[in-house]
Amino acid sequence: MIYLNVTALTRLALAALPGFVARKNGVLINIASIVALAPELLNGTYSGTKAYVVNFTQALKSELEGKGVTVQAVLPGATATPLWEKAGGSVEELPKEIVMTAEDMVDASLAGLDQHELITIPSLPNLADWDRYEAARKALGPNLSRRKPADRYGIEG
């Protein structure tokens, strides 16, 4: 799982990107998962690898700014694919209201790309929810690395 979702994804991206940058044109779409944002839903290895995909994509956007390359991470929820059976489960066991068809997921992902979304969550009804999440994450920035521990720890120094 780590090899597929982290190593292979990274190697493929890093193989394709120099050509995109040289041409000043290219699109890289990485498939993550909603469990990148909700790790309690599945196992830690899977959700951790999908969180990597989101972070990697966000970092690439910054690194490729102004170079003519578009990046996107797609975070599908449960999607009706043969993967469920290969993993020893059945998509039919899930509530029907949470399972999207692969066709709808792809169509929504491409629509998100057309709308210039860095992060596309095909089932998310209100983009403002993601915008608030991202704003809260970015608001932490100035306080993530400081010379002294936060006062709440009561450490004098």
Short mmCIF file of N, CA, C and O in Angstrom, two decimals, residues 40-111:
data_model
loop_
_atom_site.label_atom_id
_atom_site.label_comp_id
_atom_site.label_asym_id
_atom_site.label_seq_id
_atom_site.Cartn_x
_atom_site.Cartn_y
_atom_site.Cartn_z
N GLU A 40 -10.04 8.25 10.87
CA GLU A 40 -10.73 7.29 11.74
C GLU A 40 -11.67 6.36 10.98
O GLU A 40 -12.14 5.36 11.51
N LEU A 41 -11.93 6.66 9.71
CA LEU A 41 -12.87 5.85 8.93
C LEU A 41 -12.29 4.53 8.46
O LEU A 41 -13.03 3.56 8.28
N LEU A 42 -10.98 4.48 8.20
CA LEU A 42 -10.34 3.25 7.74
C LEU A 42 -9.02 3.08 8.48
O LEU A 42 -8.71 3.82 9.40
N ASN A 43 -8.21 2.14 8.02
CA ASN A 43 -6.95 1.87 8.74
C ASN A 43 -5.93 2.98 8.55
O ASN A 43 -5.97 3.74 7.59
N GLY A 44 -5.00 3.05 9.48
CA GLY A 44 -4.01 4.12 9.51
C GLY A 44 -3.06 4.14 8.33
O GLY A 44 -2.65 5.21 7.88
N THR A 45 -2.70 2.98 7.82
CA THR A 45 -1.77 2.96 6.70
C THR A 45 -2.42 3.55 5.46
O THR A 45 -1.84 4.42 4.79
N TYR A 46 -3.63 3.12 5.15
CA TYR A 46 -4.31 3.64 3.97
C TYR A 46 -4.55 5.14 4.11
O TYR A 46 -4.22 5.92 3.21
N SER A 47 -5.12 5.56 5.23
CA SER A 47 -5.41 6.99 5.39
C SER A 47 -4.12 7.81 5.41
O SER A 47 -4.08 8.91 4.86
N GLY A 48 -3.06 7.27 5.99
CA GLY A 48 -1.78 7.98 6.01
C GLY A 48 -1.21 8.16 4.62
O GLY A 48 -0.68 9.22 4.27
N THR A 49 -1.32 7.13 3.79
CA THR A 49 -0.79 7.25 2.43
C THR A 49 -1.61 8.25 1.62
O THR A 49 -1.07 8.99 0.80
N LYS A 50 -2.90 8.29 1.86
CA LYS A 50 -3.74 9.22 1.13
C LYS A 50 -3.53 10.65 1.64
O LYS A 50 -3.64 11.61 0.86
N ALA A 51 -3.22 10.83 2.91
CA ALA A 51 -2.85 12.15 3.42
C ALA A 51 -1.56 12.63 2.76
O ALA A 51 -1.40 13.81 2.44
N TYR A 52 -0.63 11.71 2.54
CA TYR A 52 0.60 12.03 1.82
C TYR A 52 0.26 12.59 0.43
O TYR A 52 0.84 13.58 -0.01
N VAL A 53 -0.67 11.96 -0.25
CA VAL A 53 -1.04 12.39 -1.61
C VAL A 53 -1.53 13.84 -1.57
O VAL A 53 -1.15 14.66 -2.41
N VAL A 54 -2.36 14.16 -0.59
CA VAL A 54 -2.88 15.53 -0.47
C VAL A 54 -1.73 16.50 -0.20
O VAL A 54 -1.58 17.52 -0.87
N ASN A 55 -0.89 16.18 0.79
CA ASN A 55 0.22 17.07 1.14
C ASN A 55 1.19 17.23 -0.02
O ASN A 55 1.67 18.33 -0.30
N PHE A 56 1.51 16.14 -0.69
CA PHE A 56 2.42 16.17 -1.83
C PHE A 56 1.86 17.07 -2.93
O PHE A 56 2.58 17.91 -3.49
N THR A 57 0.58 16.95 -3.21
CA THR A 57 -0.05 17.75 -4.25
C THR A 57 -0.04 19.23 -3.87
O THR A 57 0.25 20.09 -4.71
N GLN A 58 -0.35 19.52 -2.61
CA GLN A 58 -0.32 20.91 -2.17
C GLN A 58 1.09 21.50 -2.28
O GLN A 58 1.27 22.65 -2.70
N ALA A 59 2.10 20.72 -1.91
CA ALA A 59 3.48 21.19 -2.01
C ALA A 59 3.87 21.40 -3.48
O ALA A 59 4.53 22.39 -3.82
N LEU A 60 3.45 20.46 -4.35
CA LEU A 60 3.77 20.61 -5.77
C LEU A 60 3.18 21.89 -6.35
O LEU A 60 3.82 22.57 -7.17
N LYS A 61 1.97 22.23 -5.93
CA LYS A 61 1.35 23.46 -6.43
C LYS A 61 2.25 24.65 -6.14
O LYS A 61 2.51 25.48 -7.01
N SER A 62 2.77 24.73 -4.93
CA SER A 62 3.67 25.83 -4.57
C SER A 62 4.97 25.77 -5.37
O SER A 62 5.45 26.79 -5.88
N GLU A 63 5.52 24.58 -5.50
CA GLU A 63 6.79 24.42 -6.21
C GLU A 63 6.67 24.71 -7.71
O GLU A 63 7.64 25.14 -8.33
N LEU A 64 5.50 24.49 -8.26
CA LEU A 64 5.31 24.64 -9.71
C LEU A 64 4.63 25.95 -10.09
O LEU A 64 4.33 26.16 -11.27
N GLU A 65 4.40 26.81 -9.13
CA GLU A 65 3.72 28.09 -9.39
C GLU A 65 4.42 28.84 -10.52
O GLU A 65 5.64 28.98 -10.53
N GLY A 66 3.64 29.28 -11.50
CA GLY A 66 4.17 30.06 -12.60
C GLY A 66 4.89 29.25 -13.68
O GLY A 66 5.49 29.83 -14.58
N LYS A 67 4.83 27.92 -13.59
CA LYS A 67 5.56 27.09 -14.56
C LYS A 67 4.64 26.43 -15.59
O LYS A 67 5.07 25.57 -16.34
N GLY A 68 3.35 26.81 -15.59
CA GLY A 68 2.43 26.30 -16.59
C GLY A 68 1.91 24.91 -16.32
O GLY A 68 1.31 24.29 -17.19
N VAL A 69 2.12 24.39 -15.10
CA VAL A 69 1.68 23.04 -14.75
C VAL A 69 0.53 23.14 -13.76
O VAL A 69 0.59 23.88 -12.79
N THR A 70 -0.51 22.37 -14.02
CA THR A 70 -1.66 22.30 -13.14
C THR A 70 -1.61 21.00 -12.35
O THR A 70 -1.35 19.95 -12.93
N VAL A 71 -1.85 21.09 -11.05
CA VAL A 71 -1.93 19.88 -10.23
C VAL A 71 -3.28 19.86 -9.52
O VAL A 71 -3.86 20.91 -9.24
N GLN A 72 -3.73 18.66 -9.25
CA GLN A 72 -5.00 18.46 -8.57
C GLN A 72 -4.91 17.18 -7.77
O GLN A 72 -4.30 16.21 -8.20
N ALA A 73 -5.51 17.20 -6.59
CA ALA A 73 -5.73 15.97 -5.83
C ALA A 73 -7.23 15.76 -5.75
O ALA A 73 -7.99 16.68 -5.43
N VAL A 74 -7.65 14.55 -6.05
CA VAL A 74 -9.06 14.17 -5.99
C VAL A 74 -9.25 13.30 -4.75
O VAL A 74 -8.50 12.35 -4.54
N LEU A 75 -10.23 13.65 -3.94
CA LEU A 75 -10.51 12.91 -2.71
C LEU A 75 -11.89 12.28 -2.80
O LEU A 75 -12.87 12.81 -2.29
N PRO A 76 -11.99 11.14 -3.49
CA PRO A 76 -13.29 10.48 -3.56
C PRO A 76 -13.65 9.82 -2.24
O PRO A 76 -12.77 9.45 -1.45
N GLY A 77 -14.94 9.68 -2.03
CA GLY A 77 -15.42 8.83 -0.95
C GLY A 77 -15.54 7.42 -1.52
O GLY A 77 -14.86 7.06 -2.48
N ALA A 78 -16.41 6.64 -0.94
CA ALA A 78 -16.63 5.27 -1.42
C ALA A 78 -17.08 5.33 -2.88
O ALA A 78 -18.00 6.06 -3.23
N THR A 79 -16.38 4.58 -3.71
CA THR A 79 -16.65 4.56 -5.15
C THR A 79 -16.85 3.12 -5.59
O THR A 79 -16.08 2.23 -5.20
N ALA A 80 -17.86 2.90 -6.39
CA ALA A 80 -18.18 1.54 -6.85
C ALA A 80 -17.15 1.10 -7.89
O ALA A 80 -17.23 1.46 -9.06
N THR A 81 -16.16 0.34 -7.43
CA THR A 81 -15.13 -0.22 -8.31
C THR A 81 -14.86 -1.66 -7.88
O THR A 81 -15.22 -2.05 -6.76
N PRO A 82 -14.18 -2.44 -8.72
CA PRO A 82 -13.82 -3.81 -8.35
C PRO A 82 -12.81 -3.88 -7.19
O PRO A 82 -12.58 -4.95 -6.65
N LEU A 83 -12.23 -2.75 -6.81
CA LEU A 83 -11.25 -2.73 -5.72
C LEU A 83 -11.82 -3.31 -4.42
O LEU A 83 -11.11 -3.98 -3.67
N TRP A 84 -13.09 -3.08 -4.18
CA TRP A 84 -13.71 -3.58 -2.94
C TRP A 84 -13.59 -5.10 -2.84
O TRP A 84 -13.21 -5.63 -1.81
N GLU A 85 -13.90 -5.79 -3.94
CA GLU A 85 -13.84 -7.24 -3.94
C GLU A 85 -12.39 -7.72 -3.81
O GLU A 85 -12.10 -8.70 -3.11
N LYS A 86 -11.47 -7.03 -4.49
CA LYS A 86 -10.06 -7.40 -4.41
C LYS A 86 -9.52 -7.24 -3.00
O LYS A 86 -8.60 -7.94 -2.60
N ALA A 87 -10.11 -6.31 -2.25
CA ALA A 87 -9.68 -6.06 -0.87
C ALA A 87 -10.40 -6.98 0.11
O ALA A 87 -10.20 -6.88 1.32
N GLY A 88 -11.24 -7.86 -0.40
CA GLY A 88 -11.93 -8.80 0.46
C GLY A 88 -13.26 -8.32 1.01
O GLY A 88 -13.81 -8.89 1.93
N GLY A 89 -13.78 -7.24 0.45
CA GLY A 89 -15.06 -6.71 0.91
C GLY A 89 -16.06 -6.69 -0.23
O GLY A 89 -15.85 -7.31 -1.27
N SER A 90 -17.12 -5.97 -0.01
CA SER A 90 -18.14 -5.83 -1.05
C SER A 90 -18.73 -4.44 -0.95
O SER A 90 -19.15 -4.00 0.12
N VAL A 91 -18.75 -3.75 -2.07
CA VAL A 91 -19.33 -2.41 -2.09
C VAL A 91 -20.82 -2.47 -1.78
O VAL A 91 -21.39 -1.50 -1.27
N GLU A 92 -21.44 -3.61 -2.04
CA GLU A 92 -22.87 -3.75 -1.74
C GLU A 92 -23.16 -3.73 -0.25
O GLU A 92 -24.29 -3.51 0.17
N GLU A 93 -22.15 -3.97 0.58
CA GLU A 93 -22.34 -3.93 2.04
C GLU A 93 -22.42 -2.50 2.57
O GLU A 93 -22.84 -2.29 3.70
N LEU A 94 -22.01 -1.54 1.77
CA LEU A 94 -22.03 -0.14 2.20
C LEU A 94 -23.41 0.47 1.95
O LEU A 94 -24.11 0.05 1.03
N PRO A 95 -23.78 1.47 2.74
CA PRO A 95 -25.05 2.16 2.47
C PRO A 95 -25.02 2.78 1.07
O PRO A 95 -24.05 3.45 0.70
N LYS A 96 -26.05 2.54 0.30
CA LYS A 96 -26.09 3.01 -1.08
C LYS A 96 -25.91 4.52 -1.20
O LYS A 96 -25.34 5.01 -2.18
N GLU A 97 -26.37 5.26 -0.19
CA GLU A 97 -26.30 6.73 -0.26
C GLU A 97 -24.87 7.29 -0.12
O GLU A 97 -24.64 8.47 -0.34
N ILE A 98 -23.89 6.44 0.21
CA ILE A 98 -22.51 6.94 0.31
C ILE A 98 -21.61 6.43 -0.82
O ILE A 98 -20.44 6.77 -0.87
N VAL A 99 -22.16 5.63 -1.73
CA VAL A 99 -21.34 5.03 -2.80
C VAL A 99 -21.62 5.74 -4.12
O VAL A 99 -22.75 5.74 -4.61
N MET A 100 -20.57 6.34 -4.69
CA MET A 100 -20.67 7.03 -5.97
C MET A 100 -20.22 6.09 -7.08
O MET A 100 -19.34 5.25 -6.86
N THR A 101 -20.79 6.25 -8.25
CA THR A 101 -20.30 5.46 -9.38
C THR A 101 -18.95 6.02 -9.81
O THR A 101 -18.65 7.21 -9.61
N ALA A 102 -18.15 5.18 -10.40
CA ALA A 102 -16.84 5.62 -10.89
C ALA A 102 -17.02 6.69 -11.97
O ALA A 102 -16.25 7.66 -12.02
N GLU A 103 -18.02 6.55 -12.80
CA GLU A 103 -18.27 7.52 -13.86
C GLU A 103 -18.57 8.90 -13.29
O GLU A 103 -18.03 9.92 -13.75
N ASP A 104 -19.45 8.96 -12.27
CA ASP A 104 -19.77 10.24 -11.64
C ASP A 104 -18.55 10.83 -10.94
O ASP A 104 -18.33 12.05 -10.97
N MET A 105 -17.75 9.97 -10.31
CA MET A 105 -16.55 10.46 -9.62
C MET A 105 -15.59 11.09 -10.62
O MET A 105 -15.05 12.18 -10.40
N VAL A 106 -15.37 10.43 -11.75
CA VAL A 106 -14.47 10.96 -12.77
C VAL A 106 -15.03 12.26 -13.36
O VAL A 106 -14.29 13.25 -13.51
N ASP A 107 -16.31 12.29 -13.66
CA ASP A 107 -16.92 13.50 -14.22
C ASP A 107 -16.77 14.68 -13.24
O ASP A 107 -16.44 15.80 -13.65
N ALA A 108 -17.04 14.44 -11.96
CA ALA A 108 -16.91 15.50 -10.95
C ALA A 108 -15.45 15.94 -10.82
O ALA A 108 -15.16 17.14 -10.67
N SER A 109 -14.54 14.98 -10.88
CA SER A 109 -13.11 15.31 -10.78
C SER A 109 -12.68 16.22 -11.92
O SER A 109 -11.95 17.20 -11.71
N LEU A 110 -13.11 15.89 -13.12
CA LEU A 110 -12.75 16.71 -14.28
C LEU A 110 -13.43 18.08 -14.23
O LEU A 110 -12.84 19.08 -14.64
N ALA A 111 -14.65 18.12 -13.72
CA ALA A 111 -15.32 19.42 -13.54
C ALA A 111 -14.56 20.26 -12.51
O ALA A 111 -14.38 21.47 -12.70
#
